[in-house]
Short mmCIF file of C-alpha atoms and ligand atoms in Angstrom, two decimals:
data_model
loop_
_atom_site.label_atom_id
_atom_site.label_comp_id
_atom_site.label_asym_id
_atom_site.label_seq_id
_atom_site.Cartn_x
_atom_site.Cartn_y
_atom_site.Cartn_z
CA MET A 1 154.02 118.80 117.58
CA SER A 2 150.94 120.40 116.03
CA ASN A 3 148.04 118.21 115.06
CA PRO A 4 147.69 118.13 111.25
CA ARG A 5 143.94 117.82 111.72
CA ASN A 6 143.78 121.29 113.22
CA ASP A 7 146.08 122.90 110.68
CA THR A 8 144.31 125.27 108.30
CA SER A 9 147.34 127.25 107.17
CA LEU A 10 147.90 127.79 103.45
CA PHE A 11 150.69 125.45 102.56
CA LEU A 12 149.77 123.90 99.24
CA ASP A 13 151.63 126.12 96.77
CA GLY A 14 151.31 123.97 93.65
CA SER A 15 155.08 123.73 93.21
CA THR A 16 155.10 119.93 93.35
CA VAL A 17 153.31 117.78 90.82
CA HIS A 18 152.13 114.64 92.56
CA ASP A 19 151.58 111.41 90.74
CA VAL A 20 148.04 111.04 92.07
CA VAL A 21 145.72 113.40 93.98
CA ILE A 22 142.74 111.77 95.67
CA ILE A 23 139.68 113.68 96.89
CA GLY A 24 138.16 112.26 100.08
CA THR A 25 139.15 110.00 102.96
CA GLY A 26 136.05 107.85 103.12
CA PHE A 27 136.02 104.11 102.47
CA SER A 28 137.01 104.59 98.81
CA GLY A 29 139.69 107.29 99.21
CA LEU A 30 141.47 105.36 101.95
CA ALA A 31 141.34 102.18 99.87
CA MET A 32 142.81 104.01 96.88
CA GLY A 33 145.66 105.39 99.01
CA THR A 34 146.32 101.99 100.54
CA GLN A 35 146.52 100.29 97.16
CA LEU A 36 148.88 102.91 95.77
CA LYS A 37 151.09 102.54 98.80
CA ARG A 38 151.02 98.77 98.87
CA ARG A 39 152.08 98.81 95.21
CA GLY A 40 155.04 101.06 95.91
CA ASN A 41 153.68 104.48 94.91
CA GLU A 42 154.30 107.01 97.67
CA ASP A 43 153.75 110.07 95.51
CA PHE A 44 150.12 110.85 96.25
CA ILE A 45 148.15 113.11 98.49
CA ILE A 46 144.60 112.87 99.74
CA LEU A 47 142.56 116.05 100.10
CA GLU A 48 140.03 116.00 102.93
CA ARG A 49 137.67 118.89 103.58
CA ALA A 50 137.05 117.90 107.20
CA ASN A 51 139.54 117.47 110.03
CA GLU A 52 139.12 113.70 110.38
CA VAL A 53 139.04 110.73 108.03
CA GLY A 54 135.95 108.59 107.52
CA GLY A 55 133.63 110.20 104.96
CA THR A 56 130.03 109.18 105.42
CA TRP A 57 130.91 107.23 108.58
CA ARG A 58 132.42 110.37 110.10
CA ASP A 59 129.46 112.53 109.12
CA ASN A 60 126.53 110.28 109.99
CA THR A 61 126.57 110.36 113.76
CA TYR A 62 122.82 110.23 114.28
CA PRO A 63 121.52 108.01 117.09
CA GLY A 64 121.23 104.45 115.85
CA ALA A 65 123.52 104.95 112.83
CA ALA A 66 124.65 101.51 111.79
CA CYS A 67 125.40 99.60 108.64
CA ASP A 68 122.60 97.41 107.34
CA GLN A 69 125.14 95.22 105.54
CA PRO A 70 127.11 92.70 107.63
CA SER A 71 130.39 94.22 108.80
CA HIS A 72 132.42 91.17 107.86
CA MET A 73 131.42 91.97 104.32
CA TYR A 74 131.19 95.74 104.58
CA SER A 75 134.94 96.04 105.13
CA TYR A 76 138.05 95.86 102.96
CA SER A 77 139.05 92.53 101.41
CA PHE A 78 142.62 93.48 102.31
CA ARG A 79 141.86 94.30 105.94
CA LEU A 80 139.54 91.69 107.37
CA ASN A 81 138.63 92.46 110.94
CA PRO A 82 138.07 89.54 113.32
CA ASP A 83 136.86 91.89 116.05
CA TRP A 84 133.57 93.21 114.66
CA SER A 85 131.27 93.18 117.67
CA SER A 86 128.10 92.20 115.81
CA ILE A 87 126.72 91.41 112.40
CA PHE A 88 125.58 94.99 111.82
CA SER A 89 128.11 97.25 113.51
CA GLU A 90 127.27 100.77 114.57
CA GLN A 91 128.84 103.94 113.23
CA PRO A 92 131.51 104.49 115.95
CA GLU A 93 132.94 101.03 115.35
CA ILE A 94 133.03 101.51 111.57
CA LEU A 95 134.65 104.92 111.97
CA ASP A 96 137.28 103.37 114.27
CA TYR A 97 137.97 100.76 111.59
CA LEU A 98 138.56 103.53 109.02
CA LYS A 99 140.74 105.54 111.40
CA ALA A 100 142.80 102.40 112.12
CA THR A 101 143.15 101.84 108.37
CA ALA A 102 144.48 105.39 107.88
CA GLU A 103 146.95 104.96 110.72
CA GLU A 104 148.11 101.40 110.17
CA GLU A 105 148.43 101.80 106.40
CA ASP A 106 150.48 104.95 107.11
CA LEU A 107 148.16 107.14 105.07
CA LEU A 108 148.01 110.11 107.44
CA PRO A 109 151.25 111.73 106.15
CA HIS A 110 149.52 111.85 102.75
CA VAL A 111 146.30 113.47 103.97
CA ARG A 112 145.79 117.23 103.80
CA PHE A 113 142.99 117.96 106.25
CA ASN A 114 140.70 120.99 106.04
CA ALA A 115 141.47 121.19 102.31
CA ASN A 116 138.17 121.69 100.54
CA VAL A 117 138.36 121.38 96.76
CA ASP A 118 137.19 124.68 95.28
CA ILE A 119 137.97 123.90 91.66
CA ALA A 120 140.02 121.22 89.90
CA THR A 121 141.00 122.13 86.34
CA TRP A 122 142.67 120.03 83.64
CA ASP A 123 145.64 121.94 82.25
CA ALA A 124 146.19 120.56 78.73
CA ASP A 125 149.56 122.32 78.35
CA THR A 126 151.21 120.67 81.33
CA ARG A 127 148.92 117.62 81.27
CA THR A 128 148.23 117.98 84.95
CA TRP A 129 145.27 118.66 87.17
CA VAL A 130 145.49 121.99 88.98
CA ILE A 131 143.41 121.80 92.11
CA GLN A 132 142.58 124.93 94.05
CA THR A 133 141.70 124.13 97.61
CA SER A 134 140.84 126.16 100.66
CA ARG A 135 144.49 125.66 101.68
CA GLY A 136 146.15 126.56 98.41
CA VAL A 137 146.95 124.90 95.10
CA VAL A 138 148.00 121.33 94.49
CA ARG A 139 148.89 119.69 91.20
CA GLY A 140 148.58 116.08 90.16
CA LYS A 141 149.13 114.02 87.03
CA VAL A 142 146.07 111.98 87.90
CA LEU A 143 142.98 113.01 89.84
CA VAL A 144 140.83 110.43 91.62
CA SER A 145 137.53 111.66 92.97
CA ALA A 146 136.48 109.57 95.93
CA ALA A 147 134.13 112.27 97.16
CA GLY A 148 131.33 109.88 98.01
CA LEU A 149 128.06 108.74 96.54
CA LEU A 150 125.96 109.97 99.44
CA SER A 151 127.88 112.85 100.97
CA GLU A 152 125.77 115.94 100.33
CA PRO A 153 122.53 116.14 102.34
CA ARG A 154 119.37 116.87 100.36
CA LEU A 155 117.06 119.27 102.13
CA PRO A 156 113.38 118.91 101.31
CA GLU A 157 111.61 121.67 99.45
CA ILE A 158 108.83 122.11 101.96
CA PRO A 159 107.23 125.58 102.10
CA GLY A 160 108.11 127.41 105.31
CA LEU A 161 111.04 125.16 106.30
CA GLY A 162 113.20 128.25 106.81
CA ASP A 163 110.62 129.71 109.21
CA PHE A 164 110.93 126.91 111.76
CA LYS A 165 112.31 128.40 114.98
CA GLY A 166 113.28 125.22 116.80
CA ASP A 167 116.38 123.08 116.20
CA VAL A 168 116.40 121.70 112.69
CA PHE A 169 119.08 119.49 111.20
CA HIS A 170 119.65 116.83 108.56
CA SER A 171 120.30 113.25 109.65
CA ALA A 172 123.84 113.43 108.25
CA ARG A 173 124.57 116.63 110.18
CA TRP A 174 123.27 115.55 113.56
CA ASP A 175 123.56 118.28 116.16
CA ALA A 176 125.45 116.58 118.96
CA GLY A 177 124.51 119.43 121.28
CA ALA A 178 120.78 119.06 120.75
CA ASP A 179 119.15 117.79 123.93
CA LEU A 180 116.09 115.76 123.01
CA ALA A 181 115.07 114.71 126.51
CA GLY A 182 111.43 115.55 127.14
CA LYS A 183 111.10 117.43 123.84
CA ARG A 184 108.60 117.18 120.98
CA ALA A 185 110.35 116.12 117.79
CA GLY A 186 109.48 115.34 114.20
CA VAL A 187 111.40 113.10 111.82
CA VAL A 188 110.76 113.71 108.13
CA GLY A 189 111.58 110.63 106.07
CA THR A 190 111.33 106.92 106.70
CA GLY A 191 114.22 105.68 104.55
CA ALA A 192 117.32 103.81 105.73
CA SER A 193 118.37 106.70 108.01
CA GLY A 194 114.92 107.62 109.36
CA ILE A 195 114.07 104.10 110.45
CA GLN A 196 117.32 103.86 112.42
CA ILE A 197 116.78 107.21 114.15
CA VAL A 198 113.14 106.79 115.19
CA PRO A 199 113.53 103.79 117.56
CA ARG A 200 116.65 105.28 119.14
CA ILE A 201 115.26 108.72 120.00
CA ALA A 202 111.64 107.82 120.76
CA PRO A 203 112.18 106.70 124.39
CA GLU A 204 113.64 110.01 125.54
CA LEU A 205 111.13 112.28 123.82
CA GLU A 206 107.85 113.54 125.15
CA LYS A 207 106.36 113.18 121.67
CA LEU A 208 107.61 112.03 118.28
CA PHE A 209 105.84 112.57 114.97
CA VAL A 210 107.12 110.46 112.09
CA PHE A 211 106.37 112.10 108.74
CA GLN A 212 106.19 109.41 106.10
CA ARG A 213 105.77 110.36 102.45
CA THR A 214 105.88 106.86 100.99
CA PRO A 215 105.88 103.60 102.97
CA HIS A 216 109.02 101.51 102.55
CA TRP A 217 109.27 97.74 102.53
CA VAL A 218 110.88 96.64 105.80
CA THR A 219 112.33 93.20 106.53
CA PRO A 220 113.64 91.84 109.84
CA ARG A 221 117.19 92.69 110.84
CA GLY A 222 118.45 89.64 112.70
CA ASP A 223 121.46 91.02 114.51
CA TYR A 224 123.85 88.97 116.57
CA GLN A 225 126.72 89.81 118.92
CA TYR A 226 129.86 87.81 118.21
CA SER A 227 131.22 86.10 121.31
CA GLU A 228 134.82 86.49 122.45
CA VAL A 229 135.35 82.84 121.53
CA GLU A 230 134.24 83.49 117.95
CA LYS A 231 136.40 86.59 117.65
CA ARG A 232 139.41 84.64 118.94
CA MET A 233 138.70 81.88 116.45
CA TYR A 234 138.56 84.39 113.57
CA ARG A 235 141.78 86.01 114.81
CA ARG A 236 143.60 82.68 114.88
CA ASN A 237 142.08 81.30 111.76
CA PRO A 238 141.71 83.95 109.04
CA ASP A 239 140.53 81.28 106.60
CA ARG A 240 137.36 80.86 108.65
CA LEU A 241 136.83 84.60 108.50
CA GLN A 242 137.29 84.57 104.75
CA GLU A 243 134.79 81.70 104.48
CA LEU A 244 132.25 83.66 106.52
CA ARG A 245 132.72 86.70 104.30
CA THR A 246 132.37 84.64 101.15
CA SER A 247 129.22 82.92 102.35
CA MET A 248 127.67 86.29 103.30
CA PHE A 249 128.54 87.67 99.88
CA TRP A 250 126.86 84.85 97.96
CA GLU A 251 123.84 84.87 100.24
CA ASN A 252 123.40 88.55 99.37
CA GLU A 253 124.00 87.92 95.68
CA GLU A 254 120.89 85.77 95.56
CA ARG A 255 118.92 88.89 96.41
CA PHE A 256 119.79 90.49 93.08
CA ALA A 257 117.53 87.95 91.45
CA GLN A 258 114.62 89.76 93.19
CA ARG A 259 115.74 93.09 91.75
CA ALA A 260 115.72 91.49 88.33
CA ALA A 261 111.96 91.53 88.95
CA ILE A 262 111.40 87.77 88.81
CA PRO A 263 107.75 87.62 90.05
CA VAL A 264 108.07 84.55 92.24
CA LEU A 265 111.09 86.01 94.06
CA LEU A 266 109.40 89.37 94.53
CA ALA A 267 106.36 87.62 95.98
CA LYS A 268 108.55 85.66 98.38
CA ALA A 269 110.35 88.80 99.57
CA GLU A 270 107.04 90.63 99.98
CA GLN A 271 105.72 87.81 102.14
CA VAL A 272 108.69 88.20 104.50
CA ALA A 273 108.10 91.95 104.79
CA LEU A 274 104.32 91.63 105.19
CA ALA A 275 104.77 88.96 107.87
CA LEU A 276 106.95 91.36 109.89
CA LEU A 277 104.37 94.12 109.50
CA GLU A 278 101.57 91.81 110.57
CA GLU A 279 103.53 90.52 113.55
CA GLN A 280 104.66 93.92 114.80
CA VAL A 281 101.68 96.14 113.95
CA PRO A 282 98.39 94.66 115.18
CA ASP A 283 96.26 97.67 114.15
CA PRO A 284 94.99 97.00 110.57
CA GLU A 285 94.45 100.70 109.87
CA LEU A 286 98.06 101.57 110.79
CA ARG A 287 99.25 98.53 108.88
CA ALA A 288 97.47 99.75 105.77
CA ARG A 289 99.22 103.12 106.03
CA LEU A 290 102.57 101.33 106.30
CA THR A 291 102.01 99.00 103.35
CA PRO A 292 103.77 100.03 100.12
CA ASP A 293 101.85 99.99 96.84
CA TYR A 294 104.89 99.38 94.65
CA ALA A 295 107.05 96.31 94.06
CA ILE A 296 109.48 95.34 96.78
CA GLY A 297 113.07 96.26 95.92
CA CYS A 298 112.03 99.29 93.86
CA LYS A 299 113.24 101.40 96.78
CA ARG A 300 115.99 100.08 99.04
CA ILE A 301 114.62 97.18 101.11
CA LEU A 302 115.05 98.30 104.69
CA LYS A 303 116.18 96.07 107.51
CA SER A 304 114.79 96.85 110.93
CA SER A 305 113.27 94.89 113.76
CA ASP A 306 112.63 97.94 115.92
CA PHE A 307 111.07 100.55 113.59
CA TYR A 308 107.50 99.20 113.68
CA PRO A 309 107.63 98.58 117.46
CA ALA A 310 108.76 102.20 117.91
CA LEU A 311 105.67 103.34 115.98
CA MET A 312 103.53 101.37 118.43
CA ARG A 313 104.74 103.46 121.37
CA ASP A 314 102.21 105.77 123.03
CA ASN A 315 104.39 108.82 122.45
CA VAL A 316 104.91 108.16 118.72
CA ASP A 317 102.47 109.03 115.91
CA LEU A 318 102.82 108.26 112.22
CA VAL A 319 101.73 111.06 109.91
CA ALA A 320 101.28 109.51 106.50
CA GLU A 321 99.12 112.08 104.75
CA GLY A 322 101.99 114.32 103.68
CA ILE A 323 103.26 117.72 104.76
CA SER A 324 101.51 120.88 103.65
CA HIS A 325 103.96 123.43 105.05
CA ILE A 326 106.00 124.36 108.09
CA GLU A 327 105.43 127.21 110.53
CA ALA A 328 107.63 128.66 113.28
CA ASP A 329 106.67 126.00 115.83
CA ALA A 330 104.86 123.29 113.89
CA VAL A 331 104.60 121.09 110.85
CA ILE A 332 101.20 121.36 109.18
CA GLY A 333 99.98 118.16 107.57
CA LYS A 334 97.99 117.90 104.35
CA ASN A 335 95.34 116.37 106.58
CA GLY A 336 95.05 119.75 108.35
CA GLY A 337 96.85 118.45 111.46
CA ARG A 338 99.08 120.85 113.37
CA TYR A 339 102.09 119.06 114.86
CA GLU A 340 103.86 121.32 117.34
CA LEU A 341 107.56 120.64 117.63
CA ASP A 342 110.75 121.74 119.37
CA VAL A 343 113.07 119.78 117.07
CA LEU A 344 112.82 118.79 113.41
CA VAL A 345 115.07 116.07 111.95
CA LEU A 346 115.31 115.86 108.16
CA ALA A 347 116.13 112.27 107.23
CA THR A 348 115.52 113.17 103.62
CA GLY A 349 118.46 111.63 101.80
CA PHE A 350 121.30 112.90 99.64
CA GLU A 351 122.15 114.61 96.35
CA ALA A 352 122.95 111.41 94.48
CA THR A 353 121.93 111.89 90.86
CA GLU A 354 123.66 115.27 90.62
CA PRO A 355 126.80 114.89 92.76
CA PRO A 356 127.90 118.37 93.86
CA ILE A 357 131.62 117.63 93.31
CA ALA A 358 130.89 117.56 89.55
CA ALA A 359 130.48 121.35 89.50
CA HIS A 360 134.03 121.67 90.82
CA ILE A 361 135.81 119.58 88.20
CA VAL A 362 136.68 121.29 84.90
CA GLY A 363 137.80 119.20 81.92
CA THR A 364 138.97 120.02 78.40
CA GLY A 365 137.48 123.14 76.86
CA GLY A 366 136.59 124.58 80.27
CA ARG A 367 133.54 122.36 80.64
CA THR A 368 132.61 121.23 84.12
CA LEU A 369 131.68 117.66 84.85
CA ALA A 370 128.26 118.96 85.97
CA GLU A 371 127.78 120.52 82.50
CA ARG A 372 128.96 117.34 80.84
CA TRP A 373 126.40 115.48 82.95
CA SER A 374 123.57 117.95 82.46
CA GLY A 375 121.57 115.19 80.78
CA GLY A 376 122.45 112.63 83.47
CA ALA A 377 125.63 111.19 85.02
CA GLU A 378 127.46 108.50 83.05
CA ALA A 379 130.95 107.03 82.97
CA TYR A 380 132.85 104.37 81.05
CA GLN A 381 133.31 101.28 83.24
CA THR A 382 131.66 103.52 85.88
CA THR A 383 135.04 105.19 86.30
CA SER A 384 136.15 107.44 83.38
CA VAL A 385 134.44 110.25 81.48
CA SER A 386 135.37 111.48 77.99
CA GLY A 387 136.55 115.08 78.02
CA PHE A 388 138.20 114.55 81.40
CA PRO A 389 141.71 113.14 80.86
CA ASN A 390 143.41 111.39 83.75
CA LEU A 391 140.30 111.73 85.91
CA PHE A 392 138.92 108.65 87.64
CA LEU A 393 135.79 108.44 89.75
CA ILE A 394 135.17 106.03 92.58
CA GLY A 395 131.56 105.73 93.66
CA GLY A 396 130.33 107.59 90.60
CA PRO A 397 127.52 106.70 88.19
CA ASN A 398 126.15 103.15 88.28
CA THR A 399 128.20 102.07 91.28
CA GLY A 400 125.52 102.02 93.98
CA ILE A 401 124.33 98.64 95.12
CA GLY A 402 121.42 97.88 97.40
CA HIS A 403 121.71 94.15 97.84
CA ASN A 404 125.38 93.75 98.66
CA SER A 405 128.45 95.51 100.06
CA GLN A 406 129.41 98.85 98.54
CA VAL A 407 133.03 98.23 99.51
CA TYR A 408 133.38 95.48 96.90
CA MET A 409 132.37 97.99 94.25
CA PHE A 410 135.01 100.55 95.29
CA GLU A 411 137.72 97.90 95.30
CA ALA A 412 136.84 96.77 91.78
CA GLN A 413 137.00 100.37 90.54
CA ILE A 414 140.40 100.81 92.15
CA GLU A 415 141.62 97.77 90.22
CA HIS A 416 140.46 99.46 87.04
CA ILE A 417 142.31 102.66 87.91
CA MET A 418 145.47 100.71 88.76
CA GLY A 419 145.19 98.93 85.42
CA VAL A 420 145.03 102.24 83.54
CA LEU A 421 147.98 103.62 85.51
CA ASP A 422 149.98 100.49 84.64
CA LEU A 423 149.03 100.89 81.00
CA MET A 424 150.17 104.52 80.97
CA ARG A 425 153.45 103.60 82.63
CA ALA A 426 154.10 100.68 80.30
CA ARG A 427 153.49 102.82 77.22
CA GLY A 428 155.11 105.96 78.50
CA ILE A 429 151.88 107.95 78.09
CA ALA A 430 151.42 111.07 80.22
CA ALA A 431 147.67 111.39 79.79
CA VAL A 432 144.77 109.27 78.59
CA GLU A 433 141.12 109.86 77.88
CA VAL A 434 138.40 107.32 77.37
CA ALA A 435 137.19 106.94 73.78
CA ARG A 436 133.65 108.25 73.29
CA GLU A 437 132.60 105.08 71.42
CA ALA A 438 133.69 102.86 74.30
CA GLU A 439 131.84 105.12 76.72
CA HIS A 440 128.69 105.03 74.55
CA ALA A 441 128.76 101.25 74.29
CA PHE A 442 129.10 100.90 78.05
CA ILE A 443 126.24 103.30 78.76
CA GLU A 444 124.00 101.49 76.28
CA GLU A 445 124.81 98.24 78.05
CA MET A 446 123.84 99.83 81.38
CA GLU A 447 120.51 101.02 79.95
CA LYS A 448 119.74 97.63 78.47
CA LYS A 449 120.46 95.84 81.73
CA ALA A 450 118.48 98.34 83.78
CA ALA A 451 115.36 98.23 81.60
CA THR A 452 113.86 95.11 83.12
CA THR A 453 114.91 95.62 86.74
CA VAL A 454 112.48 96.39 89.51
CA TRP A 455 114.04 99.85 89.86
CA LEU A 456 112.53 100.88 86.53
CA THR A 457 109.48 98.65 86.48
CA GLY A 458 108.47 98.59 90.14
CA GLY A 459 106.27 101.70 90.17
CA CYS A 460 108.08 103.88 92.72
CA GLN A 461 110.00 107.16 92.79
CA THR A 462 113.61 107.02 93.99
CA TRP A 463 116.92 108.80 93.90
CA TYR A 464 118.15 105.81 91.92
CA ILE A 465 116.56 107.33 88.83
CA ASP A 466 117.70 110.63 87.36
CA GLN A 467 114.54 112.69 86.85
CA ARG A 468 116.18 114.50 83.93
CA ASN A 469 116.36 111.44 81.72
CA GLY A 470 114.44 108.69 83.52
CA ARG A 471 117.56 106.50 83.58
CA LEU A 472 118.96 104.40 86.39
CA THR A 473 122.19 106.35 86.84
CA THR A 474 123.15 105.65 90.43
CA LEU A 475 122.81 101.87 90.73
CA TRP A 476 124.70 99.03 89.11
CA PRO A 477 121.97 97.08 87.31
CA ASP A 478 123.43 93.62 87.78
CA TYR A 479 124.95 91.25 90.30
CA SER A 480 127.79 92.51 92.46
CA HIS A 481 130.06 89.69 91.28
CA SER A 482 129.54 90.77 87.66
CA PHE A 483 130.81 94.24 88.64
CA GLN A 484 133.87 92.62 90.20
CA GLU A 485 134.50 90.65 87.02
CA GLN A 486 133.78 93.41 84.53
CA ILE A 487 134.99 96.68 85.99
CA PRO A 488 138.67 95.92 86.72
CA ARG A 489 139.25 95.05 83.03
CA VAL A 490 141.15 97.65 81.04
CA PHE A 491 140.77 97.36 77.28
CA GLU A 492 143.74 99.14 75.79
CA ASP A 493 141.89 100.59 72.80
CA SER A 494 139.29 102.18 75.08
CA TYR A 495 141.82 104.70 76.30
CA MET A 496 143.47 107.16 73.90
CA PRO A 497 146.63 109.11 74.61
CA VAL A 498 146.00 112.86 74.72
P1 NAP B 501 116.42 108.07 101.49
O1 NAP B 501 116.48 106.62 101.41
O2 NAP B 501 116.53 108.87 100.23
O3 NAP B 501 115.09 108.43 102.26
C1 NAP B 501 114.67 109.74 102.35
C2 NAP B 501 113.34 109.78 103.02
O4 NAP B 501 112.92 111.13 103.10
C3 NAP B 501 112.26 109.03 102.25
O5 NAP B 501 111.39 108.45 103.15
C4 NAP B 501 111.60 110.15 101.45
O6 NAP B 501 110.30 109.86 101.05
C5 NAP B 501 111.64 111.25 102.47
N1 NAP B 501 111.57 112.57 101.86
C6 NAP B 501 112.44 113.13 101.00
N2 NAP B 501 112.04 114.35 100.65
C7 NAP B 501 110.86 114.56 101.30
C8 NAP B 501 109.96 115.64 101.34
N3 NAP B 501 110.16 116.74 100.62
N4 NAP B 501 108.86 115.51 102.10
C9 NAP B 501 108.65 114.39 102.83
N5 NAP B 501 109.47 113.34 102.83
C10 NAP B 501 110.56 113.44 102.07
O7 NAP B 501 117.55 108.68 102.45
P2 NAP B 501 118.28 107.96 103.67
O8 NAP B 501 117.32 107.31 104.55
O9 NAP B 501 119.23 108.95 104.24
O10 NAP B 501 119.09 106.84 102.94
C11 NAP B 501 119.85 107.15 101.79
C12 NAP B 501 120.78 106.04 101.47
O11 NAP B 501 121.83 106.08 102.40
C13 NAP B 501 120.20 104.65 101.60
O12 NAP B 501 119.47 104.23 100.50
C14 NAP B 501 121.45 103.86 101.76
O13 NAP B 501 122.07 103.67 100.51
C15 NAP B 501 122.29 104.80 102.61
N6 NAP B 501 122.13 104.46 104.03
C16 NAP B 501 122.60 103.26 104.41
C17 NAP B 501 122.47 102.89 105.70
C18 NAP B 501 123.01 101.58 106.08
O14 NAP B 501 122.58 101.04 107.06
N7 NAP B 501 123.96 101.02 105.32
C19 NAP B 501 121.84 103.69 106.63
C20 NAP B 501 121.37 104.91 106.22
C21 NAP B 501 121.52 105.29 104.91
P3 NAP B 501 110.01 109.12 99.67
O15 NAP B 501 110.31 107.67 99.90
O16 NAP B 501 108.61 109.40 99.37
O17 NAP B 501 110.94 109.71 98.65
#
């Protein structure tokens, strides 16, 4: 039998109208499929542009890739896993968990691999979404975009980048064939990805230059390997596992209070980070270059116990003065330094404020979601956008969370979508659209909540803020539990039949 993952033939002819079409097989797309299935709806397909499930955990294969949220929490509430090997599991283990979900929840027959969404258009006459993919056309009554919050790499606009003659790749597109042994490499970026890569690759390199633009606050990452005895206990006693998950969740929730910019909590968190810096970096001059000048929490607080020690290695240099330009064989610093390299790794983040999928979704009146969002991304209950009937977004505007598990957010959004689908079924409505007033009110509430948070007051530049309007459009500006309480609710008068 042929492997569906290798099949690229054109077989989607648009003749069938599915109940639901989902874009993406990452954490959120697989959860959406599972919930449909568990609630008795088999009439859905999942479009996946790659030939494997897993989303960001399939794509981020860089050395050291791991989740900085505890795995017992960064996993589905409906699929607890007693076998996580450690508190912060690495990428292969998380990908295996997602693959097992796809298989054990019997989602694979619903997945169309190698089906990139070219354009999805709302057809008002038939009240369906017509989705043109690289494998043909598919139609759905409802479209759910689970295309990912951080799926499109952002390449830095550094003069001369295209002239570099060595290997160059983004952290989320790691070149598995690149042999780093004995080479001279540069890593641009010291965010969550960069600080995981640096300690892992440093030992095999002849020389590593770490190009830091802004120092990040780093706190210790106390990891721990679960023993076989503990795993067995969790297997036999799922209540204990649930208790562990719950306690981790509430421990993390306390951290939102810092992001609310309460001075005493910020000071306490800064002390923890500064103590790590002091302990691990004895050189005061290097310490100064690694010390942020903005409030902690303004950028994602990083967790690492091996990033600073990696910088202390003889073969690793921190370049903190900025990059002037790039030449065929070197990065030139603003300090005039010439850093000769064989390999350049761009750990420079993702297109978050302007998600690329938005240019491929066309709503009423032929307007794309990107055009609708030209002043900044926004969505009612983080999930629906006026002008886009029967479209639901998972992981869209205001769904990012730095202090707790992203998976909780996706699950709450799925509950919202399920609620709207139930409403449509109960009322015999073929299509709904969110009322503009409800959308406005929700966005105003987001702005009000965001205004006093450290993300807007902390004095840093991040991808959390949309440069076009200065608003916090990617993050949820509140506790994670408030998202869980608020987002699943469906207020009937917020959705109008169309
Ligand atoms: P990021 O946090 O956006 O960091 C990008 C880094 O690249 C920053 O240090 C940034 O400097 C630097 N940079 C960007 N453009 C540059 C330029 N033109 N010149 C020089 N430096 C430049 O990206 P990321 O590290 O990939 O992380 C993104 C998000 O992915 C995280 O916030 C997190 O949500 C997620 N993530 C999670 C994990 C996990 O463990 N769960 C791991 C990795 C990533 P500035 O700070 O000056 O902008």
